[in-house]
Coordinates of C-alpha atoms in Angstrom, one line a residue:
M224 CA 2.6 -54.3 222.4
A225 CA 5.4 -56.7 223.1
F226 CA 4.1 -60.1 224.3
D227 CA 7.1 -61.7 222.6
G228 CA 9.1 -64.9 223.4
F229 CA 11.1 -63.2 226.1
F230 CA 8.0 -61.8 227.8
T231 CA 6.4 -65.3 227.5
R232 CA 9.5 -66.7 229.3
K233 CA 9.0 -64.2 232.2
I234 CA 5.2 -64.8 232.5
I235 CA 5.8 -68.6 232.6
T236 CA 8.2 -68.1 235.5
E237 CA 5.5 -66.0 237.3
L238 CA 2.8 -68.6 236.6
N239 CA 4.9 -71.5 237.8
N240 CA 5.6 -69.6 241.0
E241 CA 1.9 -68.8 241.6
L242 CA 0.0 -71.8 240.2
S243 CA 2.2 -75.0 240.2
Y244 CA 0.3 -77.7 242.0
G245 CA -2.7 -75.5 242.3
R246 CA -6.1 -77.2 241.8
I247 CA -8.5 -76.2 239.0
N248 CA -11.9 -75.5 240.6
K249 CA -13.8 -73.8 237.8
I250 CA -13.5 -73.2 234.0
N251 CA -15.5 -70.6 232.3
N252 CA -15.4 -68.9 228.9
I253 CA -16.1 -65.2 228.9
S254 CA -16.2 -65.2 225.1
N255 CA -15.6 -67.6 222.2
N256 CA -11.9 -67.1 222.5
E257 CA -11.2 -66.3 226.1
I258 CA -11.1 -68.8 229.0
I259 CA -10.9 -68.2 232.7
F260 CA -9.6 -70.8 235.1
T261 CA -10.4 -70.5 238.8
I262 CA -7.5 -72.1 240.6
R263 CA -7.0 -72.9 244.3
K264 CA -3.5 -72.6 245.7
N265 CA -3.6 -71.2 249.3
T266 CA -6.0 -68.6 247.9
K267 CA -8.4 -68.4 245.0
K268 CA -6.6 -67.2 241.8
K269 CA -7.9 -66.6 238.3
L270 CA -5.9 -67.4 235.1
L271 CA -7.0 -65.7 231.9
I272 CA -6.1 -67.1 228.5
S273 CA -7.1 -65.1 225.5
I274 CA -6.5 -65.9 221.8
N275 CA -8.3 -62.7 220.6
P276 CA -6.2 -61.6 217.6
Q277 CA -5.7 -58.1 219.1
K278 CA -5.0 -59.2 222.7
S279 CA -3.7 -62.7 222.8
R280 CA -2.1 -63.4 226.2
I281 CA -2.0 -65.5 229.4
H282 CA -1.8 -64.1 232.9
L283 CA -3.4 -64.0 236.3
T284 CA -6.1 -61.5 236.6
N285 CA -7.9 -59.6 239.4
N286 CA -10.6 -58.3 237.0
K287 CA -14.1 -59.4 237.3
Y288 CA -15.8 -61.0 234.3
E289 CA -19.3 -62.2 233.7
N290 CA -19.9 -65.5 232.1
P291 CA -22.3 -66.0 229.1
K292 CA -25.5 -67.9 229.7
Y293 CA -24.2 -71.1 228.1
P294 CA -20.6 -72.4 227.9
S295 CA -19.0 -72.9 224.5
N296 CA -18.4 -76.5 223.3
F297 CA -14.6 -76.1 223.9
C298 CA -15.3 -74.9 227.5
T299 CA -17.5 -78.0 228.1
V300 CA -14.6 -80.2 226.9
L301 CA -12.1 -78.5 229.2
R302 CA -14.5 -78.9 232.2
K303 CA -14.8 -82.6 231.4
Y304 CA -11.1 -83.3 231.4
L305 CA -9.5 -80.6 233.6
T306 CA -11.9 -79.7 236.4
N307 CA -10.4 -80.7 239.8
G308 CA -7.1 -81.4 238.1
Y309 CA -3.7 -80.2 239.4
I310 CA -1.4 -78.0 237.4
I311 CA 2.0 -79.5 237.3
N312 CA 3.9 -76.8 235.5
F313 CA 4.0 -74.3 232.6
S314 CA 6.7 -74.6 229.9
Q315 CA 7.8 -72.9 226.7
T316 CA 9.2 -74.2 223.4
N317 CA 12.3 -72.6 221.8
N318 CA 11.7 -69.2 223.4
D319 CA 8.5 -68.9 221.3
R320 CA 5.0 -67.8 222.2
I321 CA 3.8 -71.4 222.7
I322 CA 3.0 -72.4 226.2
F323 CA 2.5 -76.0 227.5
M324 CA 0.3 -76.3 230.6
K325 CA 0.8 -79.8 232.1
I326 CA -2.2 -81.0 234.2
K327 CA -2.8 -84.1 236.2
N328 CA -6.3 -85.4 236.8
N329 CA -8.3 -88.5 237.5
D330 CA -11.1 -89.9 235.4
E331 CA -14.5 -91.1 236.6
L332 CA -13.0 -94.4 237.6
G333 CA -10.2 -92.8 239.5
Y334 CA -7.4 -93.6 237.0
E335 CA -4.8 -90.9 236.8
H336 CA -4.2 -89.1 233.5
I337 CA -1.9 -86.4 232.2
Y338 CA -3.2 -83.7 229.9
Y339 CA -1.6 -80.8 228.1
L340 CA -3.3 -77.5 227.5
I341 CA -1.3 -75.9 224.7
V342 CA -1.6 -72.1 224.2
E343 CA -0.4 -70.7 220.9
L344 CA -0.2 -66.8 221.2
M345 CA 0.3 -65.9 217.5
G346 CA -2.1 -63.1 216.6
R347 CA -4.8 -64.2 214.3
H348 CA -3.3 -67.7 214.3
S349 CA -3.6 -68.1 218.0
N350 CA -5.2 -71.2 219.4
I351 CA -5.9 -73.3 222.5
I352 CA -5.5 -77.1 222.2
I353 CA -6.0 -79.8 224.8
T354 CA -4.2 -83.1 224.2
D355 CA -3.6 -86.4 226.1
N356 CA -0.3 -87.5 227.5
N357 CA 0.8 -88.7 224.0
Y358 CA 0.0 -85.3 222.5
K359 CA -3.1 -86.7 220.7
I360 CA -5.5 -83.8 220.2
I361 CA -8.8 -84.0 222.2
E362 CA -10.2 -80.7 221.1
A363 CA -9.1 -77.2 220.0
I364 CA -10.9 -73.8 219.9
K365 CA -10.0 -73.5 216.2
N366 CA -10.2 -76.7 214.2
S367 CA -8.1 -76.4 211.0
Y368 CA -6.0 -78.3 208.6
D369 CA -3.0 -76.8 206.8
I370 CA -2.1 -78.8 203.6
E371 CA 1.2 -77.0 203.1
Y372 CA 2.5 -77.9 206.5
S373 CA 0.5 -81.1 207.0
R374 CA -0.7 -79.7 210.4
S375 CA -4.1 -80.3 211.8
T376 CA -5.8 -79.2 215.0
V377 CA -8.8 -81.5 214.7
A378 CA -9.5 -84.3 217.3
N379 CA -7.7 -87.6 217.3
I380 CA -4.7 -86.2 215.4
E381 CA -1.2 -86.0 216.9
Y382 CA -0.3 -82.4 217.8
R383 CA 2.5 -80.8 215.8
L384 CA 4.1 -77.4 216.5
P385 CA 2.9 -74.6 214.2
P386 CA 5.3 -73.7 211.3
T387 CA 7.7 -70.9 212.3
Q388 CA 10.8 -69.4 210.8
K389 CA 14.0 -71.3 211.7
K390 CA 15.7 -69.1 214.1
L391 CA 18.3 -69.6 216.9
D392 CA 17.4 -70.1 220.5
P393 CA 19.0 -67.1 222.2
F394 CA 19.4 -69.0 225.5
N395 CA 21.6 -71.7 223.9
I396 CA 25.1 -70.3 224.3
E397 CA 26.4 -72.6 221.6
N398 CA 24.4 -70.7 219.0
Y399 CA 26.7 -67.6 219.5
K400 CA 29.8 -69.4 218.4
D401 CA 30.9 -68.7 214.9
L402 CA 27.8 -66.4 214.3
Y403 CA 28.7 -63.5 212.1
Y404 CA 27.3 -60.3 213.5
D405 CA 26.4 -57.6 210.9
K406 CA 26.5 -54.4 212.9
N407 CA 25.0 -52.5 209.9
D408 CA 21.9 -54.7 210.0
D409 CA 19.4 -52.9 212.3
K410 CA 17.2 -56.0 212.4
F411 CA 19.9 -58.6 213.1
L412 CA 18.5 -59.8 216.4
L413 CA 14.9 -59.9 215.0
N414 CA 16.0 -61.9 212.0
N415 CA 18.2 -64.4 213.7
F416 CA 16.9 -65.1 217.2
S417 CA 13.6 -66.7 218.2
G418 CA 11.3 -64.6 220.4
V419 CA 12.8 -61.2 219.6
S420 CA 10.1 -58.5 219.1
S421 CA 10.5 -55.3 217.2
N422 CA 10.5 -53.5 220.6
L423 CA 13.4 -55.5 222.0
N424 CA 15.3 -55.4 218.7
N425 CA 15.0 -51.6 218.5
Y426 CA 16.1 -51.2 222.2
F427 CA 19.4 -52.9 221.4
S428 CA 19.8 -51.2 218.0
Q429 CA 19.2 -47.7 219.4
K430 CA 21.6 -48.3 222.3
K431 CA 24.2 -49.5 219.8
Y432 CA 24.7 -52.7 221.7
N433 CA 26.6 -55.5 220.1
L434 CA 25.9 -59.2 220.0
Y435 CA 28.0 -59.8 223.2
K436 CA 25.7 -57.4 225.0
F437 CA 22.7 -59.4 223.8
Q438 CA 24.3 -62.6 224.9
D439 CA 25.0 -61.1 228.3
F440 CA 21.3 -60.0 228.4
C441 CA 20.2 -63.7 227.9
E442 CA 22.8 -65.1 230.3
N443 CA 21.6 -62.7 233.0
F444 CA 18.0 -62.7 232.0
E445 CA 16.7 -63.1 235.6
D446 CA 18.2 -59.6 236.5
Y447 CA 16.0 -57.8 233.9
Y448 CA 12.6 -57.3 235.6
K449 CA 10.7 -54.0 235.9
P450 CA 7.2 -54.4 234.5
T451 CA 6.6 -51.1 232.7
C452 CA 3.7 -49.6 230.8
I453 CA 3.6 -46.4 228.8
T454 CA 0.4 -44.5 229.8
E455 CA 0.2 -41.7 227.2
N456 CA -1.0 -41.9 223.6
K457 CA 1.5 -44.5 222.4
K458 CA 0.5 -47.2 225.0
D459 CA 2.8 -50.1 225.3
F460 CA 4.4 -52.5 227.8
Y461 CA 7.3 -54.8 228.5
F462 CA 8.9 -56.8 231.3
F463 CA 11.6 -54.2 231.8
D464 CA 11.9 -50.5 231.0
I465 CA 13.0 -50.3 227.3
Y466 CA 11.4 -46.9 226.7
D467 CA 12.6 -43.4 226.4
S468 CA 12.7 -41.3 229.6
N469 CA 10.3 -38.7 228.0
Y470 CA 7.3 -41.1 228.2
E471 CA 4.9 -41.1 231.0
K472 CA 5.1 -44.6 232.6
E473 CA 3.7 -46.8 235.3
T474 CA 5.7 -49.7 236.9
F475 CA 4.2 -52.8 238.5
D476 CA 5.0 -55.5 241.0
N477 CA 4.4 -58.3 238.5
L478 CA 3.5 -58.9 234.9
S479 CA -0.1 -59.9 235.6
Q480 CA -0.8 -56.6 237.2
L481 CA 0.8 -54.9 234.2
L482 CA -1.3 -56.8 231.7
D483 CA -4.5 -56.2 233.7
Y484 CA -3.7 -52.5 233.7
Y485 CA -2.7 -52.3 230.0
Y486 CA -5.8 -54.0 228.6
N487 CA -8.1 -52.0 230.9
I488 CA -6.7 -48.6 229.9
T489 CA -6.7 -49.5 226.2
N490 CA -10.4 -50.6 226.5
F491 CA -9.6 -53.9 224.8
E492 CA -11.9 -55.8 227.3
N493 CA -14.9 -54.1 226.0
E494 CA -14.3 -55.4 222.5
T495 CA -15.4 -58.8 223.8
N496 CA -18.9 -57.4 224.5
K497 CA -18.9 -55.5 221.2
N498 CA -18.2 -58.6 219.2
S499 CA -20.7 -60.7 221.0
N500 CA -23.4 -58.0 220.9
K501 CA -22.5 -56.3 217.6
K502 CA -26.1 -55.9 216.5
I503 CA -27.0 -53.6 219.4
Y504 CA -23.8 -51.6 219.1
T505 CA -24.4 -51.1 215.4
F506 CA -28.0 -50.1 216.0
V507 CA -27.2 -47.4 218.6
K508 CA -24.4 -46.1 216.4
N509 CA -26.6 -45.8 213.4
K510 CA -29.4 -44.3 215.4
I511 CA -27.1 -41.5 216.6
F512 CA -25.9 -40.9 213.0
K513 CA -29.5 -40.7 211.7
L514 CA -30.7 -38.4 214.5
E515 CA -27.7 -36.0 214.0
K516 CA -28.5 -36.0 210.3
K517 CA -32.2 -35.4 211.0
I518 CA -31.5 -32.4 213.2
I519 CA -29.3 -30.8 210.5
I520 CA -32.1 -31.3 207.9
L521 CA -34.8 -29.9 210.2
T522 CA -32.7 -26.9 211.1
N523 CA -32.1 -26.2 207.4
E524 CA -35.8 -26.4 206.8
I525 CA -36.5 -23.9 209.5
T526 CA -33.9 -21.5 208.0
K527 CA -35.5 -21.9 204.6
A528 CA -39.0 -21.3 206.0
E529 CA -37.9 -18.2 207.9
N530 CA -36.1 -16.7 204.9
N531 CA -39.2 -17.2 202.7
N532 CA -41.6 -15.7 205.3
T533 CA -42.6 -12.5 203.4
N534 CA -46.3 -13.6 203.1
E535 CA -47.5 -11.5 206.0
L536 CA -45.7 -8.4 204.5
K537 CA -47.3 -9.0 201.1
G538 CA -50.7 -9.3 202.7
N539 CA -50.3 -6.1 204.5
L540 CA -49.1 -4.2 201.4
I541 CA -52.0 -5.5 199.4
L542 CA -54.5 -4.2 201.9
A543 CA -52.7 -0.9 202.2
N544 CA -53.1 -0.4 198.4
N545 CA -56.5 -2.2 197.9
Y546 CA -58.3 1.1 197.0
L547 CA -56.3 1.1 193.7
Y548 CA -57.7 -2.3 192.7
K549 CA -61.4 -2.2 193.6
N550 CA -62.6 -2.7 190.1
Y551 CA -59.7 -4.5 188.5
V552 CA -57.2 -7.1 189.8
P553 CA -54.1 -7.6 187.7
N554 CA -51.9 -10.8 187.7
E555 CA -49.2 -8.9 189.7
I556 CA -48.7 -5.5 191.3
T557 CA -45.6 -3.4 192.2
V558 CA -45.9 -1.4 195.3
Q559 CA -43.7 0.6 197.6
N560 CA -42.6 -1.3 200.7
F561 CA -43.0 1.4 203.4
Y562 CA -41.9 -1.2 206.0
N563 CA -38.4 -0.9 204.6
E564 CA -36.2 2.1 205.3
D565 CA -35.2 2.4 201.7
L566 CA -38.8 2.3 200.6
E567 CA -37.9 -0.1 197.8
N568 CA -40.5 -1.5 195.5
I569 CA -41.7 -5.0 195.8
T570 CA -43.6 -7.1 193.2
I571 CA -46.5 -9.2 194.4
K572 CA -48.2 -11.9 192.3
L573 CA -52.0 -12.0 192.5
D574 CA -54.9 -14.2 191.4
S575 CA -56.9 -12.1 189.0
T576 CA -60.0 -14.3 189.5
L577 CA -60.2 -13.2 193.2
S578 CA -60.9 -9.9 194.8
I579 CA -58.0 -7.8 196.2
E580 CA -59.2 -8.6 199.7
K581 CA -59.2 -12.4 199.0
N582 CA -55.7 -12.1 197.6
A583 CA -54.5 -10.5 200.9
E584 CA -56.3 -13.3 202.8
L585 CA -54.5 -15.9 200.7
Y586 CA -51.1 -14.4 201.7
F587 CA -52.1 -14.3 205.4
N588 CA -53.1 -17.9 205.3
K589 CA -49.8 -18.8 203.7
H590 CA -48.1 -16.9 206.6
K591 CA -50.0 -18.9 209.2
K592 CA -49.2 -22.2 207.5
N593 CA -45.5 -21.2 207.3
K594 CA -45.6 -20.3 211.0
R595 CA -47.2 -23.7 211.9
T596 CA -44.5 -25.4 209.8
V597 CA -41.7 -23.6 211.8
D598 CA -43.4 -24.4 215.1
N599 CA -43.7 -28.1 214.1
L600 CA -40.1 -28.2 212.9
T601 CA -38.9 -26.6 216.2
T602 CA -40.9 -29.3 218.1
Q603 CA -39.4 -32.0 216.0
I604 CA -35.9 -30.7 216.5
E605 CA -36.4 -30.6 220.3
I606 CA -37.7 -34.2 220.3
S607 CA -34.8 -35.3 218.1
K608 CA -32.3 -33.6 220.4
Q609 CA -33.8 -35.3 223.5
E610 CA -33.7 -38.6 221.7
L611 CA -30.1 -38.0 220.6
V612 CA -29.1 -37.3 224.2
Y613 CA -30.8 -40.5 225.2
F614 CA -28.9 -42.6 222.6
Q615 CA -25.6 -40.9 223.3
N616 CA -26.2 -41.9 226.9
I617 CA -26.9 -45.5 225.8
N618 CA -23.7 -45.4 223.7
V619 CA -21.6 -44.4 226.7
Q620 CA -23.3 -47.1 228.8
L621 CA -22.6 -49.8 226.2
N622 CA -18.9 -48.8 226.2
N623 CA -18.8 -49.4 230.0
A624 CA -21.1 -52.4 230.1
D625 CA -20.6 -56.0 230.9
I626 CA -22.9 -58.9 229.9
S627 CA -25.8 -58.3 232.4
D628 CA -25.7 -54.5 231.8
I629 CA -26.1 -55.0 228.1
E630 CA -29.0 -57.4 228.6
E631 CA -30.8 -54.6 230.6
I632 CA -30.0 -52.1 227.9
I633 CA -31.5 -54.4 225.3
E634 CA -34.6 -54.9 227.5
E635 CA -35.0 -51.1 227.8
L636 CA -34.8 -50.6 224.0
T637 CA -37.2 -53.4 223.5
N638 CA -39.7 -52.0 225.9
Y639 CA -39.6 -48.6 224.1
G640 CA -40.1 -50.4 220.7
Y641 CA -36.7 -49.4 219.3
I642 CA -35.8 -53.0 218.7
K643 CA -37.5 -56.4 218.7
E644 CA -35.8 -58.9 221.0
K645 CA -37.1 -61.7 223.1
V646 CA -36.5 -60.7 226.7
N647 CA -36.5 -63.3 229.5
K648 CA -37.8 -61.5 232.6
K649 CA -38.3 -64.7 234.7
N650 CA -36.3 -64.5 238.0
K651 CA -34.4 -61.6 236.6
Q652 CA -32.5 -59.5 239.2
T653 CA -30.6 -56.3 238.5
K654 CA -26.9 -56.6 239.3
Y655 CA -25.6 -53.3 240.7
S656 CA -21.9 -52.4 240.6
I657 CA -21.0 -51.7 244.3
L658 CA -17.7 -51.0 246.1
N659 CA -17.2 -50.2 249.7
I660 CA -15.0 -47.2 250.7
D661 CA -14.5 -46.3 254.4
G662 CA -17.5 -48.4 255.5
S663 CA -20.0 -46.9 253.0
D664 CA -21.2 -48.5 249.8
I665 CA -20.9 -46.5 246.5
Y666 CA -23.4 -47.6 243.8
I667 CA -22.6 -47.1 240.1
G668 CA -25.4 -47.1 237.5
K669 CA -24.2 -48.9 234.4
N670 CA -27.4 -48.3 232.4
N671 CA -30.7 -46.3 232.6
I672 CA -32.5 -49.1 234.5
Q673 CA -29.8 -49.1 237.1
N674 CA -29.5 -45.3 237.2
N675 CA -33.3 -45.0 237.8
A676 CA -33.4 -47.6 240.5
I677 CA -30.3 -46.3 242.4
T678 CA -31.3 -42.6 242.3
N679 CA -35.1 -42.8 242.6
K680 CA -35.7 -46.0 244.6
L681 CA -32.7 -47.2 246.6
A682 CA -31.0 -44.0 247.7
K683 CA -32.3 -42.0 250.6
R684 CA -32.9 -38.2 250.4
N685 CA -29.7 -37.2 252.2
Y686 CA -27.4 -39.6 250.3
F687 CA -24.9 -37.9 247.9
W688 CA -25.3 -38.2 244.1
F689 CA -22.6 -37.7 241.5
H690 CA -22.6 -37.1 237.7
A691 CA -20.2 -35.8 235.1
E692 CA -21.1 -32.2 234.2
D693 CA -23.2 -31.7 231.0
I694 CA -22.2 -35.0 229.4
P695 CA -23.7 -38.5 229.3
G696 CA -22.6 -40.7 232.1
S697 CA -23.5 -42.9 235.1
H698 CA -25.3 -42.0 238.3
V699 CA -22.9 -42.6 241.2
V700 CA -24.3 -42.5 244.7
I701 CA -22.6 -42.7 248.1
F702 CA -25.0 -44.4 250.5
S703 CA -24.1 -42.0 253.3
D704 CA -25.4 -38.6 254.5
N705 CA -22.0 -37.6 255.7
P706 CA -19.4 -38.8 253.3
S707 CA -15.7 -38.5 254.0
K708 CA -13.3 -36.6 251.7
N709 CA -11.9 -39.9 250.4
Q710 CA -15.5 -41.2 249.6
I711 CA -16.3 -38.0 247.7
E712 CA -13.0 -38.2 245.8
T713 CA -13.6 -41.8 244.9
A714 CA -17.2 -41.2 243.8
S715 CA -16.1 -38.3 241.7
I716 CA -13.4 -40.3 239.9
L717 CA -15.9 -43.1 239.2
A718 CA -18.5 -40.6 237.8
G719 CA -15.8 -39.1 235.6
Y720 CA -14.6 -42.5 234.4
F721 CA -18.1 -43.9 233.7
S722 CA -18.9 -40.9 231.4
K723 CA -18.4 -39.9 227.8
N724 CA -15.1 -38.2 228.7
K725 CA -13.5 -41.2 230.4
N726 CA -10.4 -41.0 228.2
E727 CA -9.8 -37.3 229.0
K728 CA -7.2 -36.3 231.6
Y729 CA -9.7 -34.2 233.7
V730 CA -13.5 -34.3 234.0
N731 CA -15.8 -31.9 235.7
V732 CA -18.2 -33.7 238.1
D733 CA -21.2 -32.3 239.8
Y734 CA -22.5 -33.7 243.2
T735 CA -25.5 -32.9 245.3
Q736 CA -27.9 -34.6 247.7
I737 CA -30.5 -36.9 246.3
K738 CA -33.3 -34.6 247.5
H739 CA -32.1 -32.1 244.9
V740 CA -32.2 -34.6 242.0
K741 CA -35.6 -34.6 240.2
K742 CA -36.9 -37.0 237.6
I743 CA -37.9 -35.1 234.4
P744 CA -41.7 -35.5 233.9
G745 CA -42.4 -37.7 230.8
A746 CA -38.7 -38.4 230.2
K747 CA -37.1 -41.9 229.9
P748 CA -35.6 -43.6 232.9
G749 CA -32.4 -42.2 234.2
M750 CA -33.1 -38.7 232.8
V751 CA -33.0 -36.2 235.7
S752 CA -32.4 -32.5 236.6
Y753 CA -30.6 -31.3 239.7
T754 CA -29.8 -28.2 241.7
N755 CA -27.6 -27.1 244.6
Q756 CA -24.7 -28.9 243.1
T757 CA -21.0 -28.5 243.8
T758 CA -18.7 -28.9 240.8
I759 CA -15.2 -30.3 241.2
K760 CA -12.5 -31.1 238.6
V761 CA -11.2 -34.6 239.0
E762 CA -8.1 -36.3 237.4
I763 CA -8.9 -39.6 235.7
D764 CA -5.8 -41.5 237.0
N765 CA -6.0 -44.8 235.2
Y766 CA -3.9 -46.7 237.7
K767 CA -6.1 -45.6 240.5
V768 CA -9.3 -46.3 238.5
Q769 CA -8.2 -49.9 237.7
R770 CA -7.5 -50.5 241.4
L771 CA -11.0 -49.2 242.2
L772 CA -12.6 -51.4 239.4
Q773 CA -11.0 -54.5 240.9
Q774 CA -12.9 -53.8 244.2
I775 CA -16.3 -53.6 242.5
K776 CA -18.8 -56.3 243.6
K777 CA -21.9 -57.3 241.6

C-alpha cells in the first residue's frame, strides 16, 4: 500500500478540483475513527476521512455507509463548527502525509470564522484535529501529550506538527544542489527525501534511475498519472503504474475510484463492523469451532461403540452352548465362533451367580443399549451438523454485513436464545439491499431474516431465485418472471459474491423459480431446499462487483 507523500500530493489536487468552495451539508462518523462529509458542489459528493491504522486515507467515495445510532463526541464537535461551512482549499506540508482542510463558516451570530481540519495520515499515529484560525486546537479524535516532543493534541493548545525525520522537500529544486548521490545506496531516495515510500524508492532503484531522473520526475510531476491497482494476491496501488508487467492490474479514471476499489476488494471496510461488533463475531467464530470439535468427538464415539459391538454375538454363542452349562455356570467360557469363517475360539465372561440364559440376556441388553447409544450419537451429529451449517451461514452474513444487517443477526440469535442482548423492536423496519437492472429490482438477502422475507414473503411464485451452489450464501431474487440475460448474469454474480466463496475466481450458482424453493419444515429462517435449478459458473470480477455495489439502495 503506497499512500505516501507523493500520493497525498495527487489526492489533494483531485480534492481541490472537486471540492473547493463546496458546502458541507452533513457530517457523520461511520466508526470511531472514520468520518464522512456530505458536500454540495453542483452535485452531492461524499468525502471519506479514515485514520484507521490499517487504512488511513482521504478521498471521495461512492460507497454507501450506514451511520451508528449515536454520533461520536468528535463528530458532534465537527457538526457544531463546520456544518454549512465552505471548503476553501486543501493543502499539504513538506510533501508529507499531513493535509490541511481550510473551511470558512459563520457562527450563530453571523460572524465569519476560519477553521482548519488537519488530517495526519501516519498509520497508528494518525489523527484528525480541528483548530481555529490561529491553529488553537478545538478538539481531536485522539487526545494525547508527548513529553519528548512537547506536542499535545488536547483542546486549547496551539497545534504543532508531529515530529518527523528531517528530510529534503523533493519539489524544492535548491535541495538538489551539492547533494551527494550514492548510487550504491538502494534506499537513497527513501532516506533523504520527504514523502518517498518503499514502493516509489524500489521503482527508481530497480530501474537504475539516477538522482537526475528523480529530479525530472518531481519537476514534471503532473505528467505522471495513471491510477493503478494490482488485483491478484499481492494487492497494491499507486497513482501511476510502477508495477511489473506480469501483474494483473486495473486502471482508473481518478484516485478516489482507485481507493474505493482497493479497500473494497481487500475487505478492509468490513473491519469497521468487526471492531465495533467484536463480541458477536467472536461468539460465532467460537461456536463454529466448538461445533466442529463436537462433531469429531461424537463421530469417534460412534466408531468406538461400533467396534465394541460384540455383545449380540456373545449372547448368541452363549445360547448356542447353553446345554453344556445347565448345572454349573463358570466365570468365563471359551467357545467356537461359528459365525466366523476361521471358526476361531472366543472367550466370554459370565456371572456365575446367574443362569446361563440370564447371562445371554445380559449381553443382549448391552447390545440394545449400545445400539441406542449409536442412534443417539447419530442424531446428535445430525443436529450438530445442521447447527454448524447455520452458524457458517451466519459467519458469511457477518462478513458481508453493514450495521443494520448485524443488528438483525443479533436479534435472530437473541430470539433463539444463543445470546442475551437487549433488542429494540420499536418502529424497526428491515432494510433490504436492492439494485435496479434493466427496469427490474434485484433483492439481496444479507441475513436470515432478510432471506426468509425476500424468498417466502415478498417474491412471487414466478420470480427467479439465485444461490451459490452447496455453500452458505445470500438469497438473491430478480423481481421478474422473464428476466433478461443481463439481469441473470448480474444476479448470479451477486449470489456468488455474497457467499462463502466470494474471494474465489469462479463460483457455481444455482437459479430457479420461487415456486421450486421450499422452506425446510422445522428449520431456522432462511433454510430452504430447491429443485428444477440451472447451474452456471460465474466469474467474480471485482471491478464489476464494486460497480454493482455502488448502485445498491437500502
